[in-house]
């Protein structure tokens, strides 16, 4: 069966934080030798990754990705990458006097230094003459991971909390030269000219040259696909990147009308919140992004570890078995990425029982294009406990927590796609009768059977879809240390502390993507806050091209969207 490819667009600095963790998680789960397999192949990584060759004939495996960010956001990462040796400086012959200005090299953290060292060792063992390789069949390049790489990154613990300032500081995978797209009109963290309004991002793509460059990059990845499923978009939605993302969504709808577009609108757990302008921008930008982005996406999923985004930022969520620092994007983005990696498994399975269009088409019924995401990371398994016992211990409470701001758990979702991964076969259930466990569950023979039975019994009025995976979520370095000391290296919840020299390498995860009436809380609260503004008093928006009628139309559209979720049980 041919691969059904997906092209991913990461739009914004925090979106790139989330995406970097996501690609790292996927790369750490690659299996390069038959001996390393623990069972049948589960994931087809070709859905999101592409195979290519360098100028020297070495096989590469890179994300099918375009990452958009501002000037000054890359630090040590070169725009053109390093795989293809593009952009190398040539000797310049100039008859007049030349003054050479050299900038100091960017200091790299311990992880990046180790990464460079391992890659240098690998390159020293690789033939550099492509013609020799082609003449000798035995020298055909192979996709392999040297043991030294696993030894360094699989077990070594890094403390990167104080050294990660941008997403490239912990990027483990190589990127194709066509993957990076830098907006040179704005500078990262420039307080004098901040990229903080929806209209600024939309305005960037109105420049013909800028749009042509982006279109060229998108078509590069699309045209090499045999059976394109659609597009992932990870998008910052509280600043100018919301407008930029909406512009790209409009282009994708016009040029690839029949392809699915799933947008994950992400935001940090803590954002600038000290001035009236910062709070106003967050609300106004979110309203525009929810309207435009939601309308142009096949499915729109807000994600953040904050409980509240509008007038006052809520505190970072207190999540069981996690001990993360809400002020560090490096931490919060890792949690979102692990959730994203899990919820996307149904349409990345080897065998393709589900497609991206199946997910988006099922969820956006009756105008409900916004969905909420829930996760249990790690899913609480004890060394002696079972999956069934853990489910039953929650009693009437849902076994997951919300990662969508302003949205709580819902007893009766319209639709949900639930994924469970990383539960060993001997930890599914007990064969003998167990107190407080329904006999019907102990009689199940597989994790998939238990999950489907649990969903049908707990959510009888919901259109449920369940997916189970054998392998746990890999969270080896450079994934941040966000797990509590009671989480063992293989993700179990223990009574004793994990040794200080040992990190968490993998965790079982449970996620639920839902369309439910709690989404009304998000739309109604945003509408209530956005309607308080007299847009004429926010001159910077008018100067950026916003018209008063356009703002009122946006509020009306957000109101109409909320009505799709308003039922007798909706919170107000």
XYZ file of C-alpha atoms in Angstrom:
572
model
C 0.000 0.000 0.000
C 1.330 3.432 -0.926
C 2.134 5.878 1.824
C -0.528 8.458 2.549
C 1.666 11.437 3.308
C 1.017 14.469 5.497
C 2.844 17.807 5.240
C 3.346 19.648 8.534
C 3.483 23.434 8.950
C 4.783 24.894 12.223
C 3.850 28.556 12.438
C 5.281 30.494 15.355
C 7.955 30.229 17.994
C 5.978 28.206 20.531
C 4.543 26.027 17.775
C 8.130 25.210 16.828
C 8.863 24.304 20.463
C 5.984 21.811 20.369
C 6.976 20.551 16.934
C 10.623 20.068 17.887
C 9.656 17.837 20.800
C 7.248 15.960 18.539
C 9.899 15.196 15.910
C 12.365 14.215 18.648
C 9.822 11.801 20.148
C 9.207 10.207 16.765
C 12.896 9.946 15.933
C 13.653 8.255 19.253
C 11.088 5.551 18.433
C 12.639 4.591 15.089
C 13.629 0.927 14.845
C 16.614 0.399 12.587
C 17.317 -3.317 12.977
C 14.989 -6.357 13.072
C 16.602 -7.409 16.355
C 15.287 -4.249 18.036
C 11.650 -4.970 17.187
C 9.459 -5.910 20.157
C 6.610 -7.030 17.904
C 4.949 -6.267 14.553
C 5.573 -2.823 13.095
C 2.977 -0.384 14.442
C 3.739 3.060 12.988
C 4.476 4.050 9.415
C 6.905 6.929 9.882
C 6.809 7.658 6.140
C 3.500 9.432 6.744
C 5.324 12.395 8.312
C 8.946 11.800 7.287
C 10.589 11.738 3.869
C 13.642 9.905 2.605
C 16.276 11.672 0.521
C 19.974 11.779 -0.244
C 22.695 14.302 0.437
C 25.066 15.533 -2.259
C 27.387 12.718 -1.190
C 24.734 10.056 -1.560
C 24.074 9.486 2.121
C 20.500 8.540 2.921
C 18.597 11.111 4.984
C 15.288 10.843 6.796
C 13.813 14.246 7.542
C 10.397 15.598 8.555
C 8.078 16.636 5.752
C 7.992 20.022 7.428
C 7.961 23.782 6.949
C 8.813 25.712 10.122
C 8.007 29.435 10.147
C 9.606 31.830 12.624
C 11.019 35.346 12.902
C 14.492 36.621 12.210
C 16.866 35.940 15.098
C 14.997 32.887 16.388
C 17.363 30.131 15.242
C 20.611 30.774 17.160
C 23.049 28.014 16.118
C 20.733 26.474 13.513
C 21.490 27.520 9.940
C 18.585 28.471 7.704
C 19.628 25.996 5.044
C 20.464 23.210 7.476
C 23.625 21.146 7.344
C 22.693 18.015 5.403
C 23.137 19.337 1.890
C 25.984 21.785 2.457
C 23.904 24.484 0.841
C 24.769 28.076 1.269
C 28.470 27.534 1.898
C 30.487 30.657 1.422
C 32.494 30.915 -1.764
C 35.687 32.866 -2.282
C 34.783 36.447 -3.137
C 37.086 38.276 -5.504
C 36.821 42.053 -5.048
C 39.169 44.586 -6.488
C 38.576 47.247 -3.838
C 39.460 47.077 -0.168
C 37.356 44.678 1.839
C 36.631 44.845 5.545
C 35.781 41.477 7.045
C 33.407 41.382 10.002
C 33.194 38.073 11.826
C 30.570 37.318 14.432
C 31.343 35.125 17.379
C 30.008 31.575 17.057
C 26.852 30.864 19.021
C 27.593 28.961 22.196
C 25.957 25.535 22.204
C 24.617 23.678 25.201
C 25.865 20.264 26.287
C 23.246 18.400 24.273
C 24.089 20.154 20.996
C 27.807 19.657 21.602
C 27.262 15.929 22.117
C 25.096 15.830 19.012
C 27.851 17.445 16.945
C 30.433 15.046 18.339
C 28.363 11.943 17.585
C 27.629 13.139 14.053
C 31.297 13.896 13.450
C 32.162 10.347 14.513
C 29.515 9.003 12.168
C 30.772 11.073 9.252
C 34.339 9.881 9.749
C 33.149 6.354 8.945
C 31.153 7.326 5.830
C 32.704 7.227 2.315
C 32.695 10.703 0.826
C 32.881 9.745 -2.854
C 29.432 9.245 -4.343
C 30.789 7.685 -7.557
C 32.612 4.977 -5.591
C 29.395 4.194 -3.764
C 27.382 3.840 -6.941
C 30.014 1.604 -8.535
C 30.120 -0.742 -5.562
C 26.681 -2.206 -4.655
C 28.011 -3.211 -1.243
C 28.485 0.479 -0.436
C 24.854 1.393 -1.052
C 23.904 3.843 1.693
C 21.692 2.478 4.412
C 19.547 4.188 7.015
C 21.192 3.198 10.259
C 21.538 4.540 13.758
C 24.978 3.899 15.259
C 25.084 2.420 18.740
C 26.967 5.473 19.987
C 23.936 7.663 19.402
C 21.660 5.466 21.498
C 24.314 5.304 24.195
C 24.524 9.091 24.434
C 20.914 10.154 24.026
C 19.100 7.119 25.362
C 20.582 7.207 28.853
C 22.449 10.446 29.440
C 20.594 12.995 31.540
C 20.791 16.625 30.491
C 19.799 19.634 32.551
C 18.792 22.041 29.791
C 16.341 24.204 31.722
C 18.737 27.162 31.876
C 20.286 26.712 28.425
C 17.242 26.341 26.163
C 16.094 29.731 24.925
C 14.881 28.793 21.428
C 13.563 25.559 19.952
C 16.716 24.796 17.974
C 18.568 24.395 21.299
C 17.137 20.878 21.638
C 16.462 19.891 18.027
C 17.630 16.310 17.584
C 16.585 15.652 13.961
C 18.023 17.131 10.784
C 15.818 19.431 8.711
C 15.675 19.652 4.945
C 16.962 22.976 3.490
C 13.393 23.677 2.322
C 12.017 23.272 5.858
C 12.955 26.628 7.388
C 11.086 29.793 6.478
C 12.159 32.971 8.260
C 10.043 36.137 8.280
C 12.727 38.800 7.936
C 10.296 41.714 8.325
C 10.152 41.158 12.072
C 12.752 40.265 14.688
C 12.226 37.706 17.431
C 11.448 39.374 20.791
C 11.792 42.891 19.419
C 9.942 45.131 21.878
C 10.096 48.180 19.605
C 8.341 46.425 16.721
C 6.561 43.408 18.222
C 4.878 40.817 16.052
C 1.829 40.888 18.297
C -1.217 41.470 16.075
C -3.215 39.165 13.824
C -3.219 41.757 11.044
C 0.592 41.958 11.012
C 0.872 38.253 10.277
C -1.832 38.408 7.613
C -0.048 41.380 6.050
C 3.237 39.477 5.638
C 1.669 37.063 3.153
C 0.162 39.905 1.132
C 3.684 40.571 -0.101
C 3.936 38.739 -3.427
C 7.563 37.698 -2.962
C 6.909 36.350 0.528
C 3.886 34.355 -0.636
C 5.756 33.012 -3.659
C 8.602 31.800 -1.433
C 6.214 30.017 0.901
C 4.266 28.524 -1.986
C 7.502 27.186 -3.456
C 8.345 25.418 -0.203
C 4.885 23.915 0.190
C 4.820 22.626 -3.375
C 8.281 21.115 -2.978
C 7.016 18.754 -0.281
C 3.563 18.239 -1.798
C 4.761 17.332 -5.293
C 6.963 14.495 -4.051
C 3.983 12.877 -2.290
C 2.234 9.939 -3.963
C -1.003 10.077 -1.986
C -1.221 13.269 0.060
C -3.614 12.922 3.014
C -3.525 16.531 4.008
C -1.809 18.970 6.325
C -0.933 19.342 9.989
C -0.684 22.925 11.215
C 0.827 23.767 14.596
C 0.111 27.462 15.048
C 0.605 30.142 17.684
C -2.806 31.749 17.934
C -2.420 34.641 20.378
C -0.023 36.818 18.350
C 0.787 37.755 14.761
C 1.345 34.144 13.748
C -2.392 33.589 14.008
C -2.859 35.921 11.053
C 0.027 34.303 9.195
C -1.461 30.861 9.786
C -4.905 31.999 8.643
C -3.327 33.253 5.419
C -1.699 29.869 4.813
C -4.941 28.064 5.593
C -6.685 30.190 2.968
C -4.008 29.220 0.441
C -4.333 25.519 1.324
C -8.114 25.659 0.984
C -7.837 27.318 -2.431
C -5.098 25.043 -3.811
C -5.779 21.738 -2.011
C -9.527 21.907 -1.465
C -10.073 18.194 -0.940
C -7.215 17.673 1.512
C -7.736 17.604 5.274
C -6.304 20.463 7.337
C -5.980 19.782 11.069
C -4.856 22.833 13.034
C -3.512 22.648 16.575
C -3.598 26.194 17.948
C -1.033 26.259 20.743
C -0.102 28.801 23.390
C 2.394 28.835 26.284
C 1.178 28.275 29.826
C 2.562 31.680 30.813
C 2.655 34.689 28.493
C 3.366 38.429 28.901
C 0.512 39.779 30.986
C 1.734 43.002 32.580
C 0.186 45.651 30.301
C -3.275 46.455 29.006
C -2.041 46.082 25.429
C -0.689 42.582 26.041
C -3.972 41.389 27.519
C -6.037 43.094 24.815
C -3.895 41.639 22.042
C -4.229 38.135 23.444
C -8.020 38.370 23.415
C -8.459 40.156 20.091
C -5.947 37.943 18.280
C -7.583 34.807 19.673
C -10.996 35.943 18.441
C -9.681 36.515 14.927
C -7.779 33.236 14.934
C -10.727 31.214 16.217
C -12.928 32.742 13.530
C -10.593 32.635 10.523
C -8.489 29.644 11.535
C -11.472 27.624 12.668
C -13.428 28.347 9.519
C -10.534 27.497 7.172
C -9.444 24.344 9.024
C -11.064 20.963 8.704
C -10.602 20.674 12.463
C -9.331 23.293 14.936
C -7.865 22.140 18.285
C -6.756 24.724 20.897
C -4.026 23.372 23.201
C -2.313 24.871 26.239
C -1.409 24.025 29.835
C -3.049 27.175 31.120
C -6.595 27.050 32.403
C -7.522 30.561 31.240
C -6.272 32.690 28.350
C -8.389 35.821 28.271
C -8.468 38.825 30.611
C -6.194 37.205 33.158
C -3.884 34.290 32.457
C -4.804 31.325 34.594
C -2.140 29.391 36.469
C -0.517 26.406 34.750
C -2.603 23.297 35.274
C -1.731 21.095 38.229
C -1.376 17.697 36.566
C -0.977 14.396 38.450
C 2.436 12.723 38.254
C 3.998 15.735 36.531
C 6.337 18.256 38.093
C 6.938 20.777 35.335
C 7.876 24.458 35.302
C 5.055 26.422 33.746
C 7.286 29.369 32.915
C 9.510 27.212 30.692
C 8.235 26.718 27.145
C 10.742 23.872 26.941
C 8.728 22.006 29.594
C 5.141 22.776 28.625
C 5.683 22.177 24.916
C 7.090 18.728 25.659
C 3.872 17.725 27.426
C 1.736 18.973 24.538
C 3.978 17.181 22.030
C 3.683 13.833 23.821
C -0.083 14.254 23.747
C -0.050 15.213 20.062
C 2.150 12.258 19.181
C -0.337 9.918 20.830
C -3.614 11.368 19.546
C -2.281 11.323 15.958
C -1.476 7.584 16.040
C -4.773 6.359 14.472
C -3.881 7.792 11.062
C -0.165 7.006 11.341
C -0.671 3.292 11.906
C 1.005 0.832 9.630
C -1.855 -0.418 7.493
C -3.942 2.787 7.468
C -7.184 1.693 9.053
C -7.923 5.395 9.648
C -7.014 8.536 7.701
C -6.648 12.173 8.708
C -9.775 12.959 6.697
C -11.699 10.311 8.656
C -10.847 12.118 11.891
C -11.531 15.657 10.689
C -14.659 14.657 8.776
C -16.184 12.892 11.772
C -15.495 15.691 14.221
C -16.559 18.782 12.279
C -20.157 17.682 11.885
C -22.907 20.334 12.198
C -20.432 23.220 12.108
C -18.528 21.975 15.163
C -15.047 22.576 13.817
C -13.448 23.129 17.229
C -12.510 20.138 19.353
C -10.910 19.664 22.761
C -8.078 17.350 23.696
C -7.575 15.428 26.930
C -4.643 13.371 28.141
C -3.370 11.158 30.917
C 0.418 11.492 30.834
C 1.596 9.174 32.131
C -1.386 6.863 32.361
C -1.206 5.733 36.018
C -0.043 2.124 36.050
C 1.570 0.708 39.167
C 4.196 -2.048 38.956
C 1.670 -4.598 40.242
C -1.538 -2.979 38.965
C -3.483 -3.408 35.735
C -5.034 -1.126 33.164
C -8.532 -2.176 34.168
C -7.880 -1.487 37.849
C -6.543 1.958 37.019
C -9.624 2.772 34.936
C -11.951 1.606 37.690
C -10.088 3.628 40.327
C -11.331 6.834 38.694
C -14.938 5.792 39.440
C -17.185 8.539 38.056
C -14.289 10.796 37.077
C -12.755 10.840 33.609
C -9.312 9.183 33.437
C -7.785 12.224 31.698
C -7.381 15.991 32.089
C -8.107 18.790 29.655
C -5.347 20.409 27.607
C -7.751 22.891 26.016
C -8.175 26.221 27.859
C -11.618 27.031 29.267
C -12.805 23.481 28.543
C -13.438 20.913 31.261
C -14.301 17.243 31.121
C -17.657 16.327 29.638
C -19.829 13.310 30.555
C -21.489 13.081 27.147
C -19.220 13.996 24.215
C -20.736 14.032 20.746
C -17.690 12.254 19.334
C -14.357 11.078 20.662
C -11.223 9.360 19.399
C -9.437 7.657 22.288
C -5.891 6.276 22.095
C -4.084 4.091 24.651
C -0.432 3.179 24.237
C 2.296 1.476 26.233
C 0.285 -0.970 28.374
C 2.165 -4.304 28.524
C 0.139 -7.442 27.795
C 0.567 -8.718 31.364
C -0.692 -5.396 32.755
C -4.036 -5.302 30.920
C -6.237 -7.213 33.359
C -6.209 -10.162 35.758
C -7.488 -13.539 34.703
C -9.053 -14.261 38.081
C -12.112 -12.418 39.493
C -11.176 -9.198 41.256
C -13.260 -7.229 43.806
C -14.837 -4.036 42.447
C -13.954 -5.012 38.847
C -16.889 -5.990 36.598
C -16.562 -9.567 35.430
C -17.198 -8.500 31.854
C -13.878 -6.605 31.887
C -11.829 -9.431 33.372
C -13.179 -11.649 30.622
C -11.688 -9.459 27.873
C -8.680 -10.856 26.052
C -7.039 -7.707 24.666
C -6.422 -4.048 25.436
C -8.434 -3.042 22.380
C -11.432 -5.067 23.558
C -11.263 -3.527 27.034
C -10.973 0.018 25.668
C -13.943 -0.352 23.327
C -16.048 -1.901 26.064
C -15.073 0.838 28.525
C -15.944 3.601 26.032
C -19.281 2.072 25.069
C -20.303 1.541 28.704
C -19.033 4.889 30.031
C -20.080 7.020 27.048
C -23.145 5.228 25.619
C -24.466 8.370 23.889
C -21.136 9.100 22.191
C -19.818 8.070 18.805
C -16.633 6.412 20.090
C -13.486 5.373 18.259
C -10.670 3.572 20.056
C -7.086 2.814 19.098
C -4.460 0.894 21.058
C -0.719 0.684 20.530
C 1.798 -1.677 22.089
C 4.748 0.688 22.369
C 4.919 3.441 24.984
C 5.769 7.067 24.262
C 9.543 7.582 24.192
C 10.645 10.505 26.358
C 14.416 10.097 26.311
C 16.837 13.052 26.099
C 16.433 15.840 25.223
C 12.851 15.547 26.520
C 12.606 17.701 29.680
C 12.458 16.327 33.208
C 8.750 16.948 33.824
C 7.805 13.731 35.607
C 7.512 13.470 39.364
C 10.038 11.438 41.323
C 7.462 8.657 41.810
C 7.439 7.870 38.073
C 9.854 5.030 37.273
C 12.107 4.970 34.222
C 9.514 2.881 32.344
C 6.585 5.082 33.360
C 5.084 3.182 36.289
C 3.762 5.046 39.345
C 5.738 3.764 42.331
C 5.730 4.253 46.103
C 9.454 4.986 46.154
C 11.432 7.724 44.430
C 13.217 7.100 41.163
C 17.034 7.154 41.564
C 18.420 10.646 40.921
C 20.814 9.326 38.275
C 17.963 7.772 36.297
C 15.580 9.506 33.907
C 12.182 8.480 32.556
C 12.631 6.765 29.192
C 9.080 5.824 28.220
C 5.559 6.276 29.547
C 2.115 4.822 28.852
C -0.276 7.491 27.597
C -4.020 7.825 27.128
C -5.580 10.634 25.077
C -9.071 11.591 24.037
C -9.890 13.995 21.218
C -13.468 15.153 21.735
C -16.203 17.209 20.212
C -18.371 18.156 23.178
C -20.579 20.926 24.518
C -17.862 22.144 26.910
C -16.296 23.856 23.895
C -19.107 26.381 24.336
C -17.304 27.614 27.459
C -14.315 28.558 25.326
C -16.291 30.390 22.643
C -18.668 32.153 25.027
C -15.938 33.340 27.402
C -13.841 34.613 24.496
C -16.830 36.379 22.970
C -17.711 37.985 26.296
C -14.192 39.380 26.719
C -13.668 40.404 23.080
C -17.004 42.251 22.947
C -15.874 44.531 25.774
C -13.366 46.290 23.509
C -14.130 49.411 21.545
C -11.807 48.650 18.662
C -11.607 52.364 17.753
C -9.576 52.905 20.916
C -7.000 50.339 19.833
C -5.349 52.467 17.199
C -2.533 50.017 16.494
C -5.063 47.557 15.049
C -6.653 50.207 12.853
C -3.214 51.310 11.689
C -2.450 47.690 10.796
C -5.440 47.634 8.444
C -8.330 46.458 10.613
C -11.741 47.949 9.924
C -14.434 48.315 12.578
C -16.988 46.312 10.593
C -14.493 43.483 10.241
C -14.129 43.213 14.006
C -17.873 43.099 14.536
C -18.176 40.422 11.875
C -15.559 38.366 13.705
C -17.527 38.628 16.953
C -20.689 37.533 15.156
C -18.884 34.536 13.694
C -17.528 33.478 17.099
C -21.055 33.754 18.471
C -22.423 31.569 15.661
C -19.688 29.012 16.254
C -20.575 28.815 19.940
C -24.239 28.214 19.146
C -23.254 24.952 17.435
C -22.220 23.652 20.875
C -24.952 25.221 22.984
C -27.197 22.559 24.484
C -29.269 22.218 27.613
C -26.189 20.896 29.447
C -23.746 23.582 28.220
C -22.125 25.675 30.917
C -22.719 29.401 30.688
